[in-house]
XYZ file of N, CA, C and O in Angstrom:
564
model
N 29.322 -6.434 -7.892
C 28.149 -7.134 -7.455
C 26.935 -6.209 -7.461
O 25.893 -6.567 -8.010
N 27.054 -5.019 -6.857
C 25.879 -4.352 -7.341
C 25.428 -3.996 -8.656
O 24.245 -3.694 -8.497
N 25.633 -3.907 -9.489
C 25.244 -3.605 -10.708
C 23.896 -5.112 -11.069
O 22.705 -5.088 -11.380
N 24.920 -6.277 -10.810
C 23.838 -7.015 -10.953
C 23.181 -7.569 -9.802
O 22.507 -8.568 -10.053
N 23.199 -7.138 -8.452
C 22.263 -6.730 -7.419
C 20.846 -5.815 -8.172
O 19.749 -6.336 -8.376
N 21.114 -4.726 -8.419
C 20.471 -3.781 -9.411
C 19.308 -4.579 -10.173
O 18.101 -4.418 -9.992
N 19.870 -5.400 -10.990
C 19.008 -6.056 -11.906
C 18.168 -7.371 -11.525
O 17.225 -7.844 -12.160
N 18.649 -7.770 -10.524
C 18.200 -9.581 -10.369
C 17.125 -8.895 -8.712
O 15.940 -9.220 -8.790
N 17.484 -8.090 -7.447
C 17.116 -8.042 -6.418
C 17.602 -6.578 -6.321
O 18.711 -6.473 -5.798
N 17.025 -5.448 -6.703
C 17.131 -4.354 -6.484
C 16.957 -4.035 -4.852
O 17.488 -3.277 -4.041
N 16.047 -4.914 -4.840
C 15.712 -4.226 -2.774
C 16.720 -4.551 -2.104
O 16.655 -4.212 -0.922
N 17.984 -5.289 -2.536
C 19.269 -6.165 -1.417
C 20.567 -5.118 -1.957
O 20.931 -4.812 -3.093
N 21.020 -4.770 -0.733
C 22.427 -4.123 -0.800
C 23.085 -5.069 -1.155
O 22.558 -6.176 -1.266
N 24.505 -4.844 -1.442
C 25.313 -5.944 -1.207
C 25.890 -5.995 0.170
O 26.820 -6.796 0.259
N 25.569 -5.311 1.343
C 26.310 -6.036 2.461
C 24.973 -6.459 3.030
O 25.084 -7.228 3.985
N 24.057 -6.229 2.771
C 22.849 -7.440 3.410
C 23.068 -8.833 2.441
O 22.838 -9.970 2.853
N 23.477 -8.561 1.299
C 23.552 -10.092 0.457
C 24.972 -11.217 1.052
O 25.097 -12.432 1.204
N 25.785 -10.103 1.235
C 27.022 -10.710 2.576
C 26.519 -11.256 3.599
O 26.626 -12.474 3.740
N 25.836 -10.444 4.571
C 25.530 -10.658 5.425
C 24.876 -12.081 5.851
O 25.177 -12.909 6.711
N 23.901 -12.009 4.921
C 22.767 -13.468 4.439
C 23.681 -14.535 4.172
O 23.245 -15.572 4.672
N 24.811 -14.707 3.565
C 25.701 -15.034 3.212
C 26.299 -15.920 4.128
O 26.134 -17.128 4.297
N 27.349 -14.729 4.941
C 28.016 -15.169 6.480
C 27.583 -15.528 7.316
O 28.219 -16.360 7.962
N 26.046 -15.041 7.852
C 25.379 -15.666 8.583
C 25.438 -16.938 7.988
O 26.362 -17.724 8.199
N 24.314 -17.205 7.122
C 23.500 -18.606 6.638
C 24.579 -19.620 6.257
O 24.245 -20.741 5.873
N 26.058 -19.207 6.367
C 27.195 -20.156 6.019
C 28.017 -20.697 7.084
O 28.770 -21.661 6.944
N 27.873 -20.144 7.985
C 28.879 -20.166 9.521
C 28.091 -21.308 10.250
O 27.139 -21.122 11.008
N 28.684 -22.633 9.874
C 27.756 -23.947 10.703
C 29.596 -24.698 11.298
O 30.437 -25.384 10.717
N 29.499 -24.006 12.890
C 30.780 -24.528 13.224
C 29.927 -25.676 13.952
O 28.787 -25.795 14.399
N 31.404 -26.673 13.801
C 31.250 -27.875 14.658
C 31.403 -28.068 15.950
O 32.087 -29.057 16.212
N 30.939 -27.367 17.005
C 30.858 -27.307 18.322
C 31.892 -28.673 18.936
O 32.788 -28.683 19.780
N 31.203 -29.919 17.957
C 32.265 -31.030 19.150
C 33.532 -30.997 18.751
O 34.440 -31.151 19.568
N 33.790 -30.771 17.306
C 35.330 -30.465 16.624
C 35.643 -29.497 17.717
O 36.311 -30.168 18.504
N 35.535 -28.356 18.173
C 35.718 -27.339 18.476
C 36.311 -27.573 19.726
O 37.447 -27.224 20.046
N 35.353 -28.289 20.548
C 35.508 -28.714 22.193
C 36.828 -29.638 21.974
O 37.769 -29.597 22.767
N 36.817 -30.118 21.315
C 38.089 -31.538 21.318
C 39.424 -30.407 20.719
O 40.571 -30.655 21.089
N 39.235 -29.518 20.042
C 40.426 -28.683 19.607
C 41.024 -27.881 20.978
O 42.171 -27.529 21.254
N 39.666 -27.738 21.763
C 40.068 -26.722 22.692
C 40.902 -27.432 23.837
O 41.690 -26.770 24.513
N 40.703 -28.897 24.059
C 41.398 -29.675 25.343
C 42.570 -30.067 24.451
O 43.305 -30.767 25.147
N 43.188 -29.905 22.964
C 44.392 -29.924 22.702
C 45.152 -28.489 23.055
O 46.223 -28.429 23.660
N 44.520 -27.521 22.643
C 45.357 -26.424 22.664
C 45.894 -25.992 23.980
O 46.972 -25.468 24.262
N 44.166 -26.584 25.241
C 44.708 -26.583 26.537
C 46.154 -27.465 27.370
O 46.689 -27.112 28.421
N 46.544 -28.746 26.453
C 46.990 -29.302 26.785
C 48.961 -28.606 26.367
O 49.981 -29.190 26.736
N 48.910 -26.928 25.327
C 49.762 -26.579 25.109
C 49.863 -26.475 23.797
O 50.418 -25.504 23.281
N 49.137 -27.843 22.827
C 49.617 -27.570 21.144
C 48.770 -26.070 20.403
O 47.576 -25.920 20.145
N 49.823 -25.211 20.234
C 49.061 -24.387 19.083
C 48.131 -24.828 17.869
O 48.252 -25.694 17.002
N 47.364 -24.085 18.095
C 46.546 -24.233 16.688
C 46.286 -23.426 15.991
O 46.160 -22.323 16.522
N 46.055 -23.507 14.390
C 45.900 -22.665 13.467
C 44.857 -22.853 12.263
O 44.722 -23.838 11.536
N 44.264 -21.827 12.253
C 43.046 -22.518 11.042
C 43.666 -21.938 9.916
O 44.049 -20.794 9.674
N 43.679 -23.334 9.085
C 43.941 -22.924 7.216
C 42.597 -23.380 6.611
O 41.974 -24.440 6.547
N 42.440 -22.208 6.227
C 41.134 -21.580 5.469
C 41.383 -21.052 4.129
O 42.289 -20.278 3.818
N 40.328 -21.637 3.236
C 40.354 -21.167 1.899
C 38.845 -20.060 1.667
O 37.775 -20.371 1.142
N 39.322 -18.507 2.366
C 38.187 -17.202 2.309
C 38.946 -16.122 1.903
O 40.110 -15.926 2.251
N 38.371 -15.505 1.257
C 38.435 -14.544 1.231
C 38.540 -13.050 2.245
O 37.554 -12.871 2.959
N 39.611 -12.044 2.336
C 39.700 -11.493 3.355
C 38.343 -11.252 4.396
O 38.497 -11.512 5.589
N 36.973 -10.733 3.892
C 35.948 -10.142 4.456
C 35.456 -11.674 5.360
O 35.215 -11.773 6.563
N 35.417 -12.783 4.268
C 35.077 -13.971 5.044
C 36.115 -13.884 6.492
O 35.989 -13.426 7.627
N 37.014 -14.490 5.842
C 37.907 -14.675 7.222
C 38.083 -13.935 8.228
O 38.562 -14.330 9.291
N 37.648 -12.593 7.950
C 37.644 -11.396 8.905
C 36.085 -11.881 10.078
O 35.836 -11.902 11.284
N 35.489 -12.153 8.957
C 33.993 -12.520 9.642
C 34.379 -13.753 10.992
O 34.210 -13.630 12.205
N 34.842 -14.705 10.346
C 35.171 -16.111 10.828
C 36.197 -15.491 12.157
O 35.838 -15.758 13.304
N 37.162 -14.863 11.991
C 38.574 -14.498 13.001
C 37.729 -13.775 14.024
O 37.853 -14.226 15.163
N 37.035 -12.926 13.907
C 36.426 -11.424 14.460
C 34.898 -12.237 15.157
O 34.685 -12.902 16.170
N 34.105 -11.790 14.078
C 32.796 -11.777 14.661
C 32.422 -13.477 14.949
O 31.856 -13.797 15.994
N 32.739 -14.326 14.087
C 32.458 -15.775 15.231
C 33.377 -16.303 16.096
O 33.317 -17.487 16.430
N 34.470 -15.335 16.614
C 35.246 -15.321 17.577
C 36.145 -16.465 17.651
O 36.384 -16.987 18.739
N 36.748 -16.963 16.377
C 37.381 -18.030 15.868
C 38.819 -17.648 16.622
O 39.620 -18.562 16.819
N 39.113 -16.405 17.007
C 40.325 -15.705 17.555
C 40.548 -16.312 18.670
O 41.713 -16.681 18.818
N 39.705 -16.578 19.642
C 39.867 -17.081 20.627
C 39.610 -18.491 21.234
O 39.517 -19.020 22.341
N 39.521 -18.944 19.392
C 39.632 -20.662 19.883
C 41.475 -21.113 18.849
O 42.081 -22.177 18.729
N 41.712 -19.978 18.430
C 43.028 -20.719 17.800
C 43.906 -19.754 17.569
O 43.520 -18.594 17.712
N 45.204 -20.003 17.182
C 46.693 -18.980 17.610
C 46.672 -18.177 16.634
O 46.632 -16.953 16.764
N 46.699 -18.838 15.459
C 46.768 -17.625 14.380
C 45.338 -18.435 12.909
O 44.742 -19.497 13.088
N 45.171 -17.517 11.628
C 44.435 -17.861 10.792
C 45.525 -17.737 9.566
O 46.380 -16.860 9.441
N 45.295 -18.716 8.800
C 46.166 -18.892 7.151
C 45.101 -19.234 6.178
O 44.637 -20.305 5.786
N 44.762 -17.499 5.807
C 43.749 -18.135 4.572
C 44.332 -18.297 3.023
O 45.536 -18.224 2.779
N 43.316 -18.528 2.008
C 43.614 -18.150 0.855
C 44.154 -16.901 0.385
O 45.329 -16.692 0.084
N 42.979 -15.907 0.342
C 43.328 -14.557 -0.055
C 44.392 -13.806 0.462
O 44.810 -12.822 -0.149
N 45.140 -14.376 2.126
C 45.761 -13.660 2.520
C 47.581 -14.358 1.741
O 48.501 -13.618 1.394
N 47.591 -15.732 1.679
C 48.441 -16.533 1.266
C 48.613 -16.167 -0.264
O 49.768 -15.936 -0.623
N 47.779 -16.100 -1.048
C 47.870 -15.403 -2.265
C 47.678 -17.478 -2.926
O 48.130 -17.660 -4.056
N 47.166 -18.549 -2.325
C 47.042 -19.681 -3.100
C 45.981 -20.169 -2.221
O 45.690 -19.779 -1.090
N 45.258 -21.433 -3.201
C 44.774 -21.831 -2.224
C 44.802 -23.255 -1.996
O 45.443 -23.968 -2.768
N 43.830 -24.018 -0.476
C 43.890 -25.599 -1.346
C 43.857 -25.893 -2.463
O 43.765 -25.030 -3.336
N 43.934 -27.375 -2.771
C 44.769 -27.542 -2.281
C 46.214 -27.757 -3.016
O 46.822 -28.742 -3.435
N 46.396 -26.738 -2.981
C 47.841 -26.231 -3.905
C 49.034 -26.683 -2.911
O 48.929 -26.711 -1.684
N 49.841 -26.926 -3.429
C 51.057 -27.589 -2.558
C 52.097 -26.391 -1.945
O 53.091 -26.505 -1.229
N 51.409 -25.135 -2.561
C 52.050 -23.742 -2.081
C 51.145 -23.327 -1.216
O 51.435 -22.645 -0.233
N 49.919 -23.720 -1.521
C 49.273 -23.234 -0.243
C 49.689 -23.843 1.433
O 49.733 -23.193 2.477
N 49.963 -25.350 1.204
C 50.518 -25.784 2.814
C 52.011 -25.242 2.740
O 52.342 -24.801 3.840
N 53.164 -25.123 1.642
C 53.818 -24.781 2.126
C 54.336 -23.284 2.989
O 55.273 -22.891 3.684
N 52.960 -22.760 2.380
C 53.269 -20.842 3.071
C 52.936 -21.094 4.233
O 53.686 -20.744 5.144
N 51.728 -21.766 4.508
C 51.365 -22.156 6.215
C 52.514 -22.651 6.719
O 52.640 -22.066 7.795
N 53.653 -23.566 6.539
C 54.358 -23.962 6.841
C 55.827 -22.934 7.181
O 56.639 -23.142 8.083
N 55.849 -22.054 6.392
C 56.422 -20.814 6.233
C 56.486 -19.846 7.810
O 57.376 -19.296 8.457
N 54.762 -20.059 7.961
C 54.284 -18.711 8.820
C 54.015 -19.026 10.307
O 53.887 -18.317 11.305
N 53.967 -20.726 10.016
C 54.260 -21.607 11.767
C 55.194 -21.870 12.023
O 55.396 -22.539 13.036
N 56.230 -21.439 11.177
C 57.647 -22.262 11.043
C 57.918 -23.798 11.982
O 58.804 -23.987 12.815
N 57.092 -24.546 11.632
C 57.231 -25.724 11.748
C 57.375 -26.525 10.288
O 57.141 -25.954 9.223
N 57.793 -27.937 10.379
C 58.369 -28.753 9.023
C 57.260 -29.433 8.803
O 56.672 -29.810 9.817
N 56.844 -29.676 7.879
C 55.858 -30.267 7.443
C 55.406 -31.622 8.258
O 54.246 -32.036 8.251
N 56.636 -32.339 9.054
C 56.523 -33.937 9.537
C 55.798 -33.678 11.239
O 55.292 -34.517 11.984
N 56.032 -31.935 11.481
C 55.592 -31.513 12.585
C 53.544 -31.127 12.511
O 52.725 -31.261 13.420
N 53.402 -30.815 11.578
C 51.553 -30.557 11.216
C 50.906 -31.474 11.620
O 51.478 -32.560 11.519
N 49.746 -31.489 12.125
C 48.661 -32.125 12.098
C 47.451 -31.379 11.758
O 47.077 -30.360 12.341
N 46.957 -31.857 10.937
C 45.714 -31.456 9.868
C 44.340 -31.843 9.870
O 44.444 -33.052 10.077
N 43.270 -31.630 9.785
C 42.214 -32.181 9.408
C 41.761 -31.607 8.459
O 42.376 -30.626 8.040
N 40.641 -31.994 7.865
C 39.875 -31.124 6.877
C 38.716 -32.562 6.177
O 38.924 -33.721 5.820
N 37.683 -31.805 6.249
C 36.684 -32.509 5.543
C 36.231 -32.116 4.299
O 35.077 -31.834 3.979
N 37.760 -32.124 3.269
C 37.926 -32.344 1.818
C 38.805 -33.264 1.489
O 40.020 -33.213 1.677
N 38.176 -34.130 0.982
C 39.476 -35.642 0.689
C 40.904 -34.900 -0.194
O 42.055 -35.054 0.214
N 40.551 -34.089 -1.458
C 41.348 -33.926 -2.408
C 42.234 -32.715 -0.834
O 43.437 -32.838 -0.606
N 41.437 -31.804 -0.090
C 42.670 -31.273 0.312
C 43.628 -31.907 1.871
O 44.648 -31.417 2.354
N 42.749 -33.273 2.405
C 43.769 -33.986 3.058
C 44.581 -34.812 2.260
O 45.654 -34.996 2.834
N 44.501 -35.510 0.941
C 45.363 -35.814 0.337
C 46.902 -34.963 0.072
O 48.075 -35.326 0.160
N 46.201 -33.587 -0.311
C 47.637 -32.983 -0.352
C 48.524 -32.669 0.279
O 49.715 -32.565 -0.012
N 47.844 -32.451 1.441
C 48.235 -32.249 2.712
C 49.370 -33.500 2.975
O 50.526 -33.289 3.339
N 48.929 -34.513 2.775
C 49.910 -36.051 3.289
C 50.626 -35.969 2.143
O 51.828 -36.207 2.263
N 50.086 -35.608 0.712
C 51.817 -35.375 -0.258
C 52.723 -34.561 -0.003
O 53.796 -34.578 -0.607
N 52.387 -33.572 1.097
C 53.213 -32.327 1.458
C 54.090 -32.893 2.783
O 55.089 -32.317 3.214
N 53.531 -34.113 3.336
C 54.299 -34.765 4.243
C 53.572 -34.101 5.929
O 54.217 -34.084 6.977
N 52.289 -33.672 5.792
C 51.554 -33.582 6.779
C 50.818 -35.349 7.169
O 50.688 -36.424 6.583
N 50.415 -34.594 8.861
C 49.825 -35.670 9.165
C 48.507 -35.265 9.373
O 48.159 -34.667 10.391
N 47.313 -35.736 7.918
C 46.620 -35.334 7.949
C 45.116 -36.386 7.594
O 45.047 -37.437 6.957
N 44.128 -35.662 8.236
C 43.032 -36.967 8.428
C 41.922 -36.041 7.934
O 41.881 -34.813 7.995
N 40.887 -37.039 7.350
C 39.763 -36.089 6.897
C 38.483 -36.321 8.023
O 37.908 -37.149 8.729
N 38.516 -35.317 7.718
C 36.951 -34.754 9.387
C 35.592 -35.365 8.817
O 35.450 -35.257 7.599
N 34.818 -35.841 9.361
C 33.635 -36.121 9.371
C 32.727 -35.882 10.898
O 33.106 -35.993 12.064
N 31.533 -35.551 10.382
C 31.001 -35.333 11.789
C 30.834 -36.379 12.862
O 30.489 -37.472 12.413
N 30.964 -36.328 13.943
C 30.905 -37.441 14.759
C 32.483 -37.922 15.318
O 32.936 -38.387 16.364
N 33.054 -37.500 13.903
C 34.631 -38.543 14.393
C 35.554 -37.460 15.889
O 35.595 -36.232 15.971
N 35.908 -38.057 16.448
C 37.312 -37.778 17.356
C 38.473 -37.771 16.729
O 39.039 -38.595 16.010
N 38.768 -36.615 17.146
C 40.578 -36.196 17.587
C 41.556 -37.448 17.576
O 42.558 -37.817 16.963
N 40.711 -37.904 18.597
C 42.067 -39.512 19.246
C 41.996 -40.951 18.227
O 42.805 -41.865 18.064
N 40.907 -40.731 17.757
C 41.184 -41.910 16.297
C 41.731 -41.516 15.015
O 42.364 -42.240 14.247
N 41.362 -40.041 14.824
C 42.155 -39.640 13.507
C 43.282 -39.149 13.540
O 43.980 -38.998 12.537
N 43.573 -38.869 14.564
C 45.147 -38.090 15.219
C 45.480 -38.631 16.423
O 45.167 -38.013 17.440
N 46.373 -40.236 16.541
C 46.465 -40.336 18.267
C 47.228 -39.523 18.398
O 47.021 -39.037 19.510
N 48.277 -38.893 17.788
C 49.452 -38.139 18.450
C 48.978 -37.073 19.184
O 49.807 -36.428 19.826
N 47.870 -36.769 19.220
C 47.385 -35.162 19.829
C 47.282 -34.973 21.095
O 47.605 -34.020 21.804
N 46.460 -36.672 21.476
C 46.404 -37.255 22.688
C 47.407 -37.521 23.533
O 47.223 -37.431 24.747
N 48.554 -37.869 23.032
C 49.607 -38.322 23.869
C 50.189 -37.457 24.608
O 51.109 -37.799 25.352
């Protein structure tokens, strides 16, 4: 990246072009977040499957303190696949050792909640605004 840093924006490092990056990309969903947190309180683990790259996800786990809203992180780069590859849910599945009929999923990518439900997850696609208890009653119960 620097080389053509060099040529296009000589004045930008590449960890200020990161930086600009991670910042200007990190738009969490506060009410997703709050509704994740009165499941996990209620006992269910949670786990974010993420398609980043190590430095991303390091950013996301670490510095937006994603660590302390969920049990463990399953990214791409670390899984070696990514969404929505049918190896990618099954390594998550691997590393929670739970069965696929046990997951509950969201994600606000149709193609990767689709795969997710060919993999035999129970999985719903996120939109802003929506609740936990209409796209997942089981979470609630």
């Amino acid at each position: 990246m620097a080389p053509a840093l060099a040529d296009v924006a000589p004045h930008v490092s590449c960890d200020q072009l990161i930086r600009y990056w991670f910042e200007g990309d990190a738009h969490l969903d506060e009410a997703l977040l709050l509704q994740l947190a009165e499941v996990r309180a209620s006992g269910v683990p949670l786990h974010l499957a993420t398609v980043q790259e190590h430095e991303r996800a390091s950013y996301l786990w670490d510095t937006l303190k994603l660590r302390d809203r969920f049990d463990d992180i399953h990214y791409a780069a670390q899984l070696g696949v990514s969404k929505p590859s049918q190896d990618f849910y099954a390594a998550v599945e691997q590393r929670v050792g739970l069965p696929a009929s046990a997951i509950a999923f969201i994600d606000d990518t149709e193609k990767n909640v689709e795969a997710a439900r060919a993999r035999g997850w129970n999985a719903a696609l996120w939109t802003p605004g929506a609740t936990l208890n209409t796209l997942i009653p089981e979470l609630s119960d």
